[in-house]
Amino acid sequence: MIPVPRGPGGRMGRMDIMLFHSAYGLTPSVEAAAERLRAAGHKVWTPDLYGGRTVGTVEEGVALRDEIGKDELLKRAVLAAAPYSERGLVYMGLSLGASIAQTLALGDEKARGLLLFHGTSDLAESASVDELPVQLHVADPDPFETHDWLSSWYLQMRRAGADVEIYRYPGAGHVYTDPELPDWDEESAERTWSVALAFLDSL
């Protein structure tokens, strides 16, 4: 009998996912996204980088992010992921959380993949990965992820060694997968989830 390849923890093809919330905080919609992943058979953690606080607007989210500080948020994210990193995590994030997920994935040699919704981050010139699978889903246009920036980001990620796919969704709002926000675009959200779940199944 030929052995069947299995994912982390012996679960066939299923991933251990560290999902980081957006600038709005750990809202019910983030937990709903996690449940959607769990329903597909994945193990998911949703660290609360805001310590229980949530906000109702992007402006409030930016203010809270700045109040806590990017370095402190990253420190909290690293501490949340550290107990599970030996498993070979898929790092996933929403908007602000995507930038955090990217930073952690590029610094974790055991990372299995990087799944980004609505956001990216700068890359250090020394960033290097071994064909890390990366998938980005983003509105088109997106005021926070312009075409020029995404072209540059793609080239930088490829130069770092990542295997990158970018999916754009014309007419959608910035955080279009969140049904609690004015950005919500049901059709684009469902397309995103369909492609993203297939991506996870391929890892």
PDB file of N, CA and C in Angstrom, residues 35-140:
ATOM      1  N   GLU A  35     -14.347  30.385  11.251  1.00  0.00           N
ATOM      2  CA  GLU A  35     -15.261  29.246  11.232  1.00  0.00           C
ATOM      3  C   GLU A  35     -15.411  28.688   9.816  1.00  0.00           C
ATOM      4  N   ARG A  36     -15.360  29.569   8.840  1.00  0.00           N
ATOM      5  CA  ARG A  36     -15.438  29.103   7.455  1.00  0.00           C
ATOM      6  C   ARG A  36     -14.225  28.224   7.125  1.00  0.00           C
ATOM      7  N   LEU A  37     -13.073  28.612   7.605  1.00  0.00           N
ATOM      8  CA  LEU A  37     -11.869  27.816   7.405  1.00  0.00           C
ATOM      9  C   LEU A  37     -11.941  26.492   8.164  1.00  0.00           C
ATOM     10  N   ARG A  38     -12.464  26.556   9.380  1.00  0.00           N
ATOM     11  CA  ARG A  38     -12.598  25.323  10.173  1.00  0.00           C
ATOM     12  C   ARG A  38     -13.582  24.357   9.518  1.00  0.00           C
ATOM     13  N   ALA A  39     -14.631  24.900   8.933  1.00  0.00           N
ATOM     14  CA  ALA A  39     -15.611  24.046   8.264  1.00  0.00           C
ATOM     15  C   ALA A  39     -14.993  23.308   7.084  1.00  0.00           C
ATOM     16  N   ALA A  40     -13.923  23.874   6.527  1.00  0.00           N
ATOM     17  CA  ALA A  40     -13.191  23.222   5.440  1.00  0.00           C
ATOM     18  C   ALA A  40     -12.143  22.250   5.974  1.00  0.00           C
ATOM     19  N   GLY A  41     -12.073  22.113   7.300  1.00  0.00           N
ATOM     20  CA  GLY A  41     -11.197  21.128   7.907  1.00  0.00           C
ATOM     21  C   GLY A  41      -9.888  21.643   8.447  1.00  0.00           C
ATOM     22  N   HIS A  42      -9.687  22.976   8.426  1.00  0.00           N
ATOM     23  CA  HIS A  42      -8.420  23.543   8.867  1.00  0.00           C
ATOM     24  C   HIS A  42      -8.450  23.880  10.367  1.00  0.00           C
ATOM     25  N   LYS A  43      -7.287  23.900  10.955  1.00  0.00           N
ATOM     26  CA  LYS A  43      -7.120  24.360  12.340  1.00  0.00           C
ATOM     27  C   LYS A  43      -6.782  25.845  12.275  1.00  0.00           C
ATOM     28  N   VAL A  44      -7.499  26.672  13.042  1.00  0.00           N
ATOM     29  CA  VAL A  44      -7.335  28.126  12.917  1.00  0.00           C
ATOM     30  C   VAL A  44      -7.203  28.785  14.290  1.00  0.00           C
ATOM     31  N   TRP A  45      -6.241  29.700  14.405  1.00  0.00           N
ATOM     32  CA  TRP A  45      -6.106  30.552  15.588  1.00  0.00           C
ATOM     33  C   TRP A  45      -6.349  31.997  15.170  1.00  0.00           C
ATOM     34  N   THR A  46      -7.010  32.775  16.035  1.00  0.00           N
ATOM     35  CA  THR A  46      -7.310  34.180  15.738  1.00  0.00           C
ATOM     36  C   THR A  46      -6.806  35.057  16.884  1.00  0.00           C
ATOM     37  N   PRO A  47      -5.528  35.381  16.909  1.00  0.00           N
ATOM     38  CA  PRO A  47      -4.993  36.204  17.998  1.00  0.00           C
ATOM     39  C   PRO A  47      -5.671  37.565  18.055  1.00  0.00           C
ATOM     40  N   ASP A  48      -5.895  38.053  19.270  1.00  0.00           N
ATOM     41  CA  ASP A  48      -6.478  39.381  19.474  1.00  0.00           C
ATOM     42  C   ASP A  48      -5.345  40.358  19.768  1.00  0.00           C
ATOM     43  N   LEU A  49      -4.885  41.060  18.752  1.00  0.00           N
ATOM     44  CA  LEU A  49      -3.745  41.965  18.903  1.00  0.00           C
ATOM     45  C   LEU A  49      -4.131  43.284  19.561  1.00  0.00           C
ATOM     46  N   TYR A  50      -5.430  43.520  19.697  1.00  0.00           N
ATOM     47  CA  TYR A  50      -5.909  44.773  20.298  1.00  0.00           C
ATOM     48  C   TYR A  50      -6.329  44.595  21.756  1.00  0.00           C
ATOM     49  N   GLY A  51      -6.162  43.416  22.321  1.00  0.00           N
ATOM     50  CA  GLY A  51      -6.505  43.205  23.723  1.00  0.00           C
ATOM     51  C   GLY A  51      -7.970  43.397  24.037  1.00  0.00           C
ATOM     52  N   GLY A  52      -8.842  42.937  23.147  1.00  0.00           N
ATOM     53  CA  GLY A  52     -10.276  43.003  23.388  1.00  0.00           C
ATOM     54  C   GLY A  52     -10.970  44.232  22.833  1.00  0.00           C
ATOM     55  N   ARG A  53     -10.241  45.177  22.281  1.00  0.00           N
ATOM     56  CA  ARG A  53     -10.841  46.396  21.746  1.00  0.00           C
ATOM     57  C   ARG A  53     -11.183  46.218  20.264  1.00  0.00           C
ATOM     58  N   THR A  54     -12.306  46.785  19.858  1.00  0.00           N
ATOM     59  CA  THR A  54     -12.681  46.837  18.450  1.00  0.00           C
ATOM     60  C   THR A  54     -13.129  48.261  18.130  1.00  0.00           C
ATOM     61  N   VAL A  55     -13.171  48.577  16.842  1.00  0.00           N
ATOM     62  CA  VAL A  55     -13.571  49.921  16.411  1.00  0.00           C
ATOM     63  C   VAL A  55     -14.574  49.806  15.272  1.00  0.00           C
ATOM     64  N   GLY A  56     -15.234  50.926  14.969  1.00  0.00           N
ATOM     65  CA  GLY A  56     -16.279  50.909  13.966  1.00  0.00           C
ATOM     66  C   GLY A  56     -15.923  51.549  12.647  1.00  0.00           C
ATOM     67  N   THR A  57     -14.803  52.281  12.582  1.00  0.00           N
ATOM     68  CA  THR A  57     -14.406  52.933  11.334  1.00  0.00           C
ATOM     69  C   THR A  57     -12.920  52.708  11.089  1.00  0.00           C
ATOM     70  N   VAL A  58     -12.522  52.865   9.827  1.00  0.00           N
ATOM     71  CA  VAL A  58     -11.113  52.682   9.489  1.00  0.00           C
ATOM     72  C   VAL A  58     -10.256  53.752  10.153  1.00  0.00           C
ATOM     73  N   GLU A  59     -10.821  54.954  10.299  1.00  0.00           N
ATOM     74  CA  GLU A  59     -10.060  56.032  10.950  1.00  0.00           C
ATOM     75  C   GLU A  59      -9.769  55.682  12.410  1.00  0.00           C
ATOM     76  N   GLU A  60     -10.771  55.118  13.104  1.00  0.00           N
ATOM     77  CA  GLU A  60     -10.566  54.695  14.484  1.00  0.00           C
ATOM     78  C   GLU A  60      -9.561  53.549  14.552  1.00  0.00           C
ATOM     79  N   GLY A  61      -9.599  52.679  13.538  1.00  0.00           N
ATOM     80  CA  GLY A  61      -8.658  51.571  13.495  1.00  0.00           C
ATOM     81  C   GLY A  61      -7.229  52.030  13.326  1.00  0.00           C
ATOM     82  N   VAL A  62      -7.030  53.013  12.451  1.00  0.00           N
ATOM     83  CA  VAL A  62      -5.694  53.564  12.249  1.00  0.00           C
ATOM     84  C   VAL A  62      -5.196  54.231  13.528  1.00  0.00           C
ATOM     85  N   ALA A  63      -6.092  54.965  14.204  1.00  0.00           N
ATOM     86  CA  ALA A  63      -5.715  55.632  15.450  1.00  0.00           C
ATOM     87  C   ALA A  63      -5.323  54.613  16.519  1.00  0.00           C
ATOM     88  N   LEU A  64      -6.073  53.513  16.619  1.00  0.00           N
ATOM     89  CA  LEU A  64      -5.763  52.488  17.611  1.00  0.00           C
ATOM     90  C   LEU A  64      -4.476  51.768  17.259  1.00  0.00           C
ATOM     91  N   ARG A  65      -4.293  51.503  16.002  1.00  0.00           N
ATOM     92  CA  ARG A  65      -3.028  50.894  15.553  1.00  0.00           C
ATOM     93  C   ARG A  65      -1.845  51.760  15.947  1.00  0.00           C
ATOM     94  N   ASP A  66      -1.974  53.067  15.707  1.00  0.00           N
ATOM     95  CA  ASP A  66      -0.879  53.973  16.025  1.00  0.00           C
ATOM     96  C   ASP A  66      -0.687  54.123  17.532  1.00  0.00           C
ATOM     97  N   GLU A  67      -1.787  54.056  18.277  1.00  0.00           N
ATOM     98  CA  GLU A  67      -1.701  54.133  19.738  1.00  0.00           C
ATOM     99  C   GLU A  67      -0.910  52.951  20.301  1.00  0.00           C
ATOM    100  N   ILE A  68      -1.212  51.767  19.818  1.00  0.00           N
ATOM    101  CA  ILE A  68      -0.501  50.577  20.282  1.00  0.00           C
ATOM    102  C   ILE A  68       0.913  50.541  19.723  1.00  0.00           C
ATOM    103  N   GLY A  69       1.060  50.927  18.479  1.00  0.00           N
ATOM    104  CA  GLY A  69       2.367  50.947  17.824  1.00  0.00           C
ATOM    105  C   GLY A  69       2.604  49.696  16.998  1.00  0.00           C
ATOM    106  N   LYS A  70       3.171  49.866  15.816  1.00  0.00           N
ATOM    107  CA  LYS A  70       3.402  48.737  14.917  1.00  0.00           C
ATOM    108  C   LYS A  70       4.343  47.711  15.524  1.00  0.00           C
ATOM    109  N   ASP A  71       5.367  48.171  16.218  1.00  0.00           N
ATOM    110  CA  ASP A  71       6.320  47.231  16.815  1.00  0.00           C
ATOM    111  C   ASP A  71       5.648  46.370  17.878  1.00  0.00           C
ATOM    112  N   GLU A  72       4.790  46.978  18.686  1.00  0.00           N
ATOM    113  CA  GLU A  72       4.097  46.224  19.730  1.00  0.00           C
ATOM    114  C   GLU A  72       3.112  45.230  19.106  1.00  0.00           C
ATOM    115  N   LEU A  73       2.409  45.643  18.061  1.00  0.00           N
ATOM    116  CA  LEU A  73       1.492  44.729  17.387  1.00  0.00           C
ATOM    117  C   LEU A  73       2.242  43.529  16.813  1.00  0.00           C
ATOM    118  N   LEU A  74       3.392  43.800  16.217  1.00  0.00           N
ATOM    119  CA  LEU A  74       4.186  42.712  15.651  1.00  0.00           C
ATOM    120  C   LEU A  74       4.698  41.789  16.750  1.00  0.00           C
ATOM    121  N   LYS A  75       5.103  42.375  17.864  1.00  0.00           N
ATOM    122  CA  LYS A  75       5.560  41.565  19.004  1.00  0.00           C
ATOM    123  C   LYS A  75       4.437  40.644  19.494  1.00  0.00           C
ATOM    124  N   ARG A  76       3.239  41.190  19.612  1.00  0.00           N
ATOM    125  CA  ARG A  76       2.093  40.384  20.049  1.00  0.00           C
ATOM    126  C   ARG A  76       1.804  39.263  19.059  1.00  0.00           C
ATOM    127  N   ALA A  77       1.939  39.567  17.773  1.00  0.00           N
ATOM    128  CA  ALA A  77       1.691  38.556  16.749  1.00  0.00           C
ATOM    129  C   ALA A  77       2.719  37.430  16.827  1.00  0.00           C
ATOM    130  N   VAL A  78       3.977  37.789  17.006  1.00  0.00           N
ATOM    131  CA  VAL A  78       5.039  36.788  17.110  1.00  0.00           C
ATOM    132  C   VAL A  78       4.811  35.892  18.319  1.00  0.00           C
ATOM    133  N   LEU A  79       4.448  36.488  19.448  1.00  0.00           N
ATOM    134  CA  LEU A  79       4.195  35.705  20.656  1.00  0.00           C
ATOM    135  C   LEU A  79       3.002  34.768  20.479  1.00  0.00           C
ATOM    136  N   ALA A  80       1.995  35.225  19.734  1.00  0.00           N
ATOM    137  CA  ALA A  80       0.822  34.388  19.495  1.00  0.00           C
ATOM    138  C   ALA A  80       1.152  33.200  18.599  1.00  0.00           C
ATOM    139  N   ALA A  81       2.009  33.421  17.604  1.00  0.00           N
ATOM    140  CA  ALA A  81       2.325  32.363  16.643  1.00  0.00           C
ATOM    141  C   ALA A  81       3.390  31.397  17.142  1.00  0.00           C
ATOM    142  N   ALA A  82       4.274  31.862  18.010  1.00  0.00           N
ATOM    143  CA  ALA A  82       5.446  31.079  18.416  1.00  0.00           C
ATOM    144  C   ALA A  82       5.116  29.671  18.917  1.00  0.00           C
ATOM    145  N   PRO A  83       4.081  29.478  19.752  1.00  0.00           N
ATOM    146  CA  PRO A  83       3.819  28.125  20.257  1.00  0.00           C
ATOM    147  C   PRO A  83       3.423  27.115  19.183  1.00  0.00           C
ATOM    148  N   TYR A  84       3.066  27.605  17.994  1.00  0.00           N
ATOM    149  CA  TYR A  84       2.556  26.723  16.947  1.00  0.00           C
ATOM    150  C   TYR A  84       3.450  26.684  15.702  1.00  0.00           C
ATOM    151  N   SER A  85       4.507  27.479  15.669  1.00  0.00           N
ATOM    152  CA  SER A  85       5.293  27.635  14.446  1.00  0.00           C
ATOM    153  C   SER A  85       5.964  26.337  14.006  1.00  0.00           C
ATOM    154  N   GLU A  86       6.272  25.452  14.954  1.00  0.00           N
ATOM    155  CA  GLU A  86       6.897  24.186  14.584  1.00  0.00           C
ATOM    156  C   GLU A  86       5.976  23.320  13.723  1.00  0.00           C
ATOM    157  N   ARG A  87       4.677  23.587  13.769  1.00  0.00           N
ATOM    158  CA  ARG A  87       3.725  22.807  12.986  1.00  0.00           C
ATOM    159  C   ARG A  87       3.863  23.071  11.488  1.00  0.00           C
ATOM    160  N   GLY A  88       4.415  24.245  11.140  1.00  0.00           N
ATOM    161  CA  GLY A  88       4.415  24.681   9.756  1.00  0.00           C
ATOM    162  C   GLY A  88       3.135  25.416   9.449  1.00  0.00           C
ATOM    163  N   LEU A  89       3.064  26.675   9.866  1.00  0.00           N
ATOM    164  CA  LEU A  89       1.839  27.459   9.774  1.00  0.00           C
ATOM    165  C   LEU A  89       1.609  28.044   8.383  1.00  0.00           C
ATOM    166  N   VAL A  90       0.327  28.209   8.052  1.00  0.00           N
ATOM    167  CA  VAL A  90      -0.071  29.131   6.995  1.00  0.00           C
ATOM    168  C   VAL A  90      -0.434  30.433   7.691  1.00  0.00           C
ATOM    169  N   TYR A  91       0.204  31.512   7.308  1.00  0.00           N
ATOM    170  CA  TYR A  91      -0.095  32.829   7.871  1.00  0.00           C
ATOM    171  C   TYR A  91      -1.115  33.511   6.975  1.00  0.00           C
ATOM    172  N   MET A  92      -2.164  34.038   7.600  1.00  0.00           N
ATOM    173  CA  MET A  92      -3.251  34.680   6.867  1.00  0.00           C
ATOM    174  C   MET A  92      -3.632  35.969   7.580  1.00  0.00           C
ATOM    175  N   GLY A  93      -3.986  36.988   6.814  1.00  0.00           N
ATOM    176  CA  GLY A  93      -4.361  38.245   7.445  1.00  0.00           C
ATOM    177  C   GLY A  93      -5.338  39.038   6.607  1.00  0.00           C
ATOM    178  N   LEU A  94      -6.062  39.923   7.298  1.00  0.00           N
ATOM    179  CA  LEU A  94      -7.052  40.800   6.686  1.00  0.00           C
ATOM    180  C   LEU A  94      -6.568  42.241   6.818  1.00  0.00           C
ATOM    181  N   SER A  95      -6.259  42.884   5.692  1.00  0.00           N
ATOM    182  CA  SER A  95      -5.848  44.285   5.677  1.00  0.00           C
ATOM    183  C   SER A  95      -4.621  44.506   6.581  1.00  0.00           C
ATOM    184  N   LEU A  96      -4.756  45.202   7.698  1.00  0.00           N
ATOM    185  CA  LEU A  96      -3.636  45.359   8.632  1.00  0.00           C
ATOM    186  C   LEU A  96      -3.062  43.999   9.011  1.00  0.00           C
ATOM    187  N   GLY A  97      -3.933  43.041   9.262  1.00  0.00           N
ATOM    188  CA  GLY A  97      -3.477  41.702   9.608  1.00  0.00           C
ATOM    189  C   GLY A  97      -2.682  41.038   8.496  1.00  0.00           C
ATOM    190  N   ALA A  98      -2.962  41.409   7.246  1.00  0.00           N
ATOM    191  CA  ALA A  98      -2.208  40.853   6.128  1.00  0.00           C
ATOM    192  C   ALA A  98      -0.755  41.318   6.172  1.00  0.00           C
ATOM    193  N   SER A  99      -0.547  42.592   6.501  1.00  0.00           N
ATOM    194  CA  SER A  99       0.828  43.090   6.590  1.00  0.00           C
ATOM    195  C   SER A  99       1.593  42.380   7.695  1.00  0.00           C
ATOM    196  N   ILE A 100       0.909  42.097   8.801  1.00  0.00           N
ATOM    197  CA  ILE A 100       1.535  41.374   9.903  1.00  0.00           C
ATOM    198  C   ILE A 100       1.812  39.927   9.501  1.00  0.00           C
ATOM    199  N   ALA A 101       0.838  39.285   8.852  1.00  0.00           N
ATOM    200  CA  ALA A 101       1.020  37.912   8.397  1.00  0.00           C
ATOM    201  C   ALA A 101       2.199  37.799   7.440  1.00  0.00           C
ATOM    202  N   GLN A 102       2.325  38.761   6.535  1.00  0.00           N
ATOM    203  CA  GLN A 102       3.434  38.730   5.581  1.00  0.00           C
ATOM    204  C   GLN A 102       4.769  38.801   6.304  1.00  0.00           C
ATOM    205  N   THR A 103       4.886  39.698   7.262  1.00  0.00           N
ATOM    206  CA  THR A 103       6.146  39.851   7.992  1.00  0.00           C
ATOM    207  C   THR A 103       6.524  38.560   8.706  1.00  0.00           C
ATOM    208  N   LEU A 104       5.542  37.922   9.353  1.00  0.00           N
ATOM    209  CA  LEU A 104       5.838  36.692  10.082  1.00  0.00           C
ATOM    210  C   LEU A 104       6.174  35.551   9.135  1.00  0.00           C
ATOM    211  N   ALA A 105       5.440  35.437   8.039  1.00  0.00           N
ATOM    212  CA  ALA A 105       5.683  34.340   7.106  1.00  0.00           C
ATOM    213  C   ALA A 105       7.082  34.421   6.495  1.00  0.00           C
ATOM    214  N   LEU A 106       7.513  35.637   6.156  1.00  0.00           N
ATOM    215  CA  LEU A 106       8.826  35.787   5.539  1.00  0.00           C
ATOM    216  C   LEU A 106       9.954  35.536   6.529  1.00  0.00           C
ATOM    217  N   GLY A 107       9.629  35.583   7.822  1.00  0.00           N
ATOM    218  CA  GLY A 107      10.642  35.334   8.839  1.00  0.00           C
ATOM    219  C   GLY A 107      10.595  33.937   9.420  1.00  0.00           C
ATOM    220  N   ASP A 108       9.689  33.092   8.918  1.00  0.00           N
ATOM    221  CA  ASP A 108       9.498  31.759   9.468  1.00  0.00           C
ATOM    222  C   ASP A 108       9.836  30.720   8.401  1.00  0.00           C
ATOM    223  N   GLU A 109      10.982  30.069   8.555  1.00  0.00           N
ATOM    224  CA  GLU A 109      11.421  29.125   7.533  1.00  0.00           C
ATOM    225  C   GLU A 109      10.523  27.898   7.439  1.00  0.00           C
ATOM    226  N   LYS A 110       9.692  27.664   8.450  1.00  0.00           N
ATOM    227  CA  LYS A 110       8.772  26.529   8.426  1.00  0.00           C
ATOM    228  C   LYS A 110       7.398  26.883   7.868  1.00  0.00           C
ATOM    229  N   ALA A 111       7.183  28.138   7.497  1.00  0.00           N
ATOM    230  CA  ALA A 111       5.874  28.566   6.991  1.00  0.00           C
ATOM    231  C   ALA A 111       5.467  27.737   5.783  1.00  0.00           C
ATOM    232  N   ARG A 112       4.204  27.322   5.756  1.00  0.00           N
ATOM    233  CA  ARG A 112       3.685  26.516   4.650  1.00  0.00           C
ATOM    234  C   ARG A 112       3.073  27.377   3.550  1.00  0.00           C
ATOM    235  N   GLY A 113       2.631  28.589   3.912  1.00  0.00           N
ATOM    236  CA  GLY A 113       2.002  29.440   2.926  1.00  0.00           C
ATOM    237  C   GLY A 113       1.637  30.781   3.526  1.00  0.00           C
ATOM    238  N   LEU A 114       1.244  31.707   2.645  1.00  0.00           N
ATOM    239  CA  LEU A 114       0.844  33.049   3.055  1.00  0.00           C
ATOM    240  C   LEU A 114      -0.383  33.436   2.240  1.00  0.00           C
ATOM    241  N   LEU A 115      -1.481  33.721   2.953  1.00  0.00           N
ATOM    242  CA  LEU A 115      -2.749  34.069   2.312  1.00  0.00           C
ATOM    243  C   LEU A 115      -3.164  35.458   2.777  1.00  0.00           C
ATOM    244  N   LEU A 116      -3.228  36.397   1.836  1.00  0.00           N
ATOM    245  CA  LEU A 116      -3.445  37.800   2.149  1.00  0.00           C
ATOM    246  C   LEU A 116      -4.764  38.284   1.567  1.00  0.00           C
ATOM    247  N   PHE A 117      -5.609  38.848   2.435  1.00  0.00           N
ATOM    248  CA  PHE A 117      -6.828  39.515   2.006  1.00  0.00           C
ATOM    249  C   PHE A 117      -6.659  41.016   2.264  1.00  0.00           C
ATOM    250  N   HIS A 118      -6.731  41.826   1.222  1.00  0.00           N
ATOM    251  CA  HIS A 118      -6.866  43.281   1.330  1.00  0.00           C
ATOM    252  C   HIS A 118      -5.605  44.009   1.788  1.00  0.00           C
ATOM    253  N   GLY A 119      -4.443  43.375   1.799  1.00  0.00           N
ATOM    254  CA  GLY A 119      -3.281  44.110   2.276  1.00  0.00           C
ATOM    255  C   GLY A 119      -1.963  43.405   2.014  1.00  0.00           C
ATOM    256  N   THR A 120      -0.899  44.220   2.034  1.00  0.00           N
ATOM    257  CA  THR A 120       0.469  43.739   1.890  1.00  0.00           C
ATOM    258  C   THR A 120       1.347  44.556   2.830  1.00  0.00           C
ATOM    259  N   SER A 121       2.650  44.322   2.756  1.00  0.00           N
ATOM    260  CA  SER A 121       3.581  45.081   3.571  1.00  0.00           C
ATOM    261  C   SER A 121       4.875  45.278   2.808  1.00  0.00           C
ATOM    262  N   ASP A 122       5.692  46.210   3.281  1.00  0.00           N
ATOM    263  CA  ASP A 122       7.027  46.376   2.726  1.00  0.00           C
ATOM    264  C   ASP A 122       7.855  45.118   2.962  1.00  0.00           C
ATOM    265  N   LEU A 123       8.841  44.919   2.105  1.00  0.00           N
ATOM    266  CA  LEU A 123       9.775  43.804   2.267  1.00  0.00           C
ATOM    267  C   LEU A 123      11.157  44.339   2.590  1.00  0.00           C
ATOM    268  N   ALA A 124      11.837  43.670   3.496  1.00  0.00           N
ATOM    269  CA  ALA A 124      13.247  43.983   3.719  1.00  0.00           C
ATOM    270  C   ALA A 124      14.046  43.518   2.504  1.00  0.00           C
ATOM    271  N   GLU A 125      15.094  44.248   2.157  1.00  0.00           N
ATOM    272  CA  GLU A 125      15.902  43.874   0.997  1.00  0.00           C
ATOM    273  C   GLU A 125      16.510  42.486   1.161  1.00  0.00           C
ATOM    274  N   SER A 126      16.710  42.076   2.401  1.00  0.00           N
ATOM    275  CA  SER A 126      17.331  40.780   2.668  1.00  0.00           C
ATOM    276  C   SER A 126      16.320  39.633   2.724  1.00  0.00           C
ATOM    277  N   ALA A 127      15.026  39.932   2.528  1.00  0.00           N
ATOM    278  CA  ALA A 127      13.996  38.897   2.627  1.00  0.00           C
ATOM    279  C   ALA A 127      14.278  37.766   1.648  1.00  0.00           C
ATOM    280  N   SER A 128      14.141  36.542   2.136  1.00  0.00           N
ATOM    281  CA  SER A 128      14.405  35.380   1.291  1.00  0.00           C
ATOM    282  C   SER A 128      13.590  34.188   1.775  1.00  0.00           C
ATOM    283  N   VAL A 129      12.898  33.537   0.856  1.00  0.00           N
ATOM    284  CA  VAL A 129      12.108  32.348   1.172  1.00  0.00           C
ATOM    285  C   VAL A 129      12.365  31.300   0.095  1.00  0.00           C
ATOM    286  N   ASP A 130      11.980  30.066   0.399  1.00  0.00           N
ATOM    287  CA  ASP A 130      12.192  28.969  -0.533  1.00  0.00           C
ATOM    288  C   ASP A 130      10.877  28.601  -1.194  1.00  0.00           C
ATOM    289  N   GLU A 131      10.537  29.332  -2.265  1.00  0.00           N
ATOM    290  CA  GLU A 131       9.319  29.091  -3.042  1.00  0.00           C
ATOM    291  C   GLU A 131       8.060  29.075  -2.174  1.00  0.00           C
ATOM    292  N   LEU A 132       7.973  29.995  -1.227  1.00  0.00           N
ATOM    293  CA  LEU A 132       6.798  30.099  -0.363  1.00  0.00           C
ATOM    294  C   LEU A 132       5.561  30.407  -1.206  1.00  0.00           C
ATOM    295  N   PRO A 133       4.504  29.578  -1.112  1.00  0.00           N
ATOM    296  CA  PRO A 133       3.273  29.883  -1.842  1.00  0.00           C
ATOM    297  C   PRO A 133       2.569  31.098  -1.225  1.00  0.00           C
ATOM    298  N   VAL A 134       2.247  32.075  -2.058  1.00  0.00           N
ATOM    299  CA  VAL A 134       1.614  33.315  -1.595  1.00  0.00           C
ATOM    300  C   VAL A 134       0.435  33.634  -2.505  1.00  0.00           C
ATOM    301  N   GLN A 135      -0.691  33.969  -1.885  1.00  0.00           N
ATOM    302  CA  GLN A 135      -1.859  34.389  -2.657  1.00  0.00           C
ATOM    303  C   GLN A 135      -2.417  35.669  -2.046  1.00  0.00           C
ATOM    304  N   LEU A 136      -2.655  36.672  -2.903  1.00  0.00           N
ATOM    305  CA  LEU A 136      -3.192  37.968  -2.484  1.00  0.00           C
ATOM    306  C   LEU A 136      -4.516  38.226  -3.186  1.00  0.00           C
ATOM    307  N   HIS A 137      -5.507  38.670  -2.402  1.00  0.00           N
ATOM    308  CA  HIS A 137      -6.811  39.083  -2.928  1.00  0.00           C
ATOM    309  C   HIS A 137      -7.015  40.539  -2.560  1.00  0.00           C
ATOM    310  N   VAL A 138      -7.312  41.374  -3.572  1.00  0.00           N
ATOM    311  CA  VAL A 138      -7.361  42.809  -3.316  1.00  0.00           C
ATOM    312  C   VAL A 138      -8.359  43.477  -4.251  1.00  0.00           C
ATOM    313  N   ALA A 139      -9.016  44.529  -3.745  1.00  0.00           N
ATOM    314  CA  ALA A 139      -9.947  45.303  -4.566  1.00  0.00           C
ATOM    315  C   ALA A 139      -9.200  46.018  -5.688  1.00  0.00           C
ATOM    316  N   ASP A 140      -9.932  46.352  -6.741  1.00  0.00           N
ATOM    317  CA  ASP A 140      -9.333  47.053  -7.881  1.00  0.00           C
ATOM    318  C   ASP A 140     -10.306  48.130  -8.371  1.00  0.00           C
TER     319      ASP A 140
END
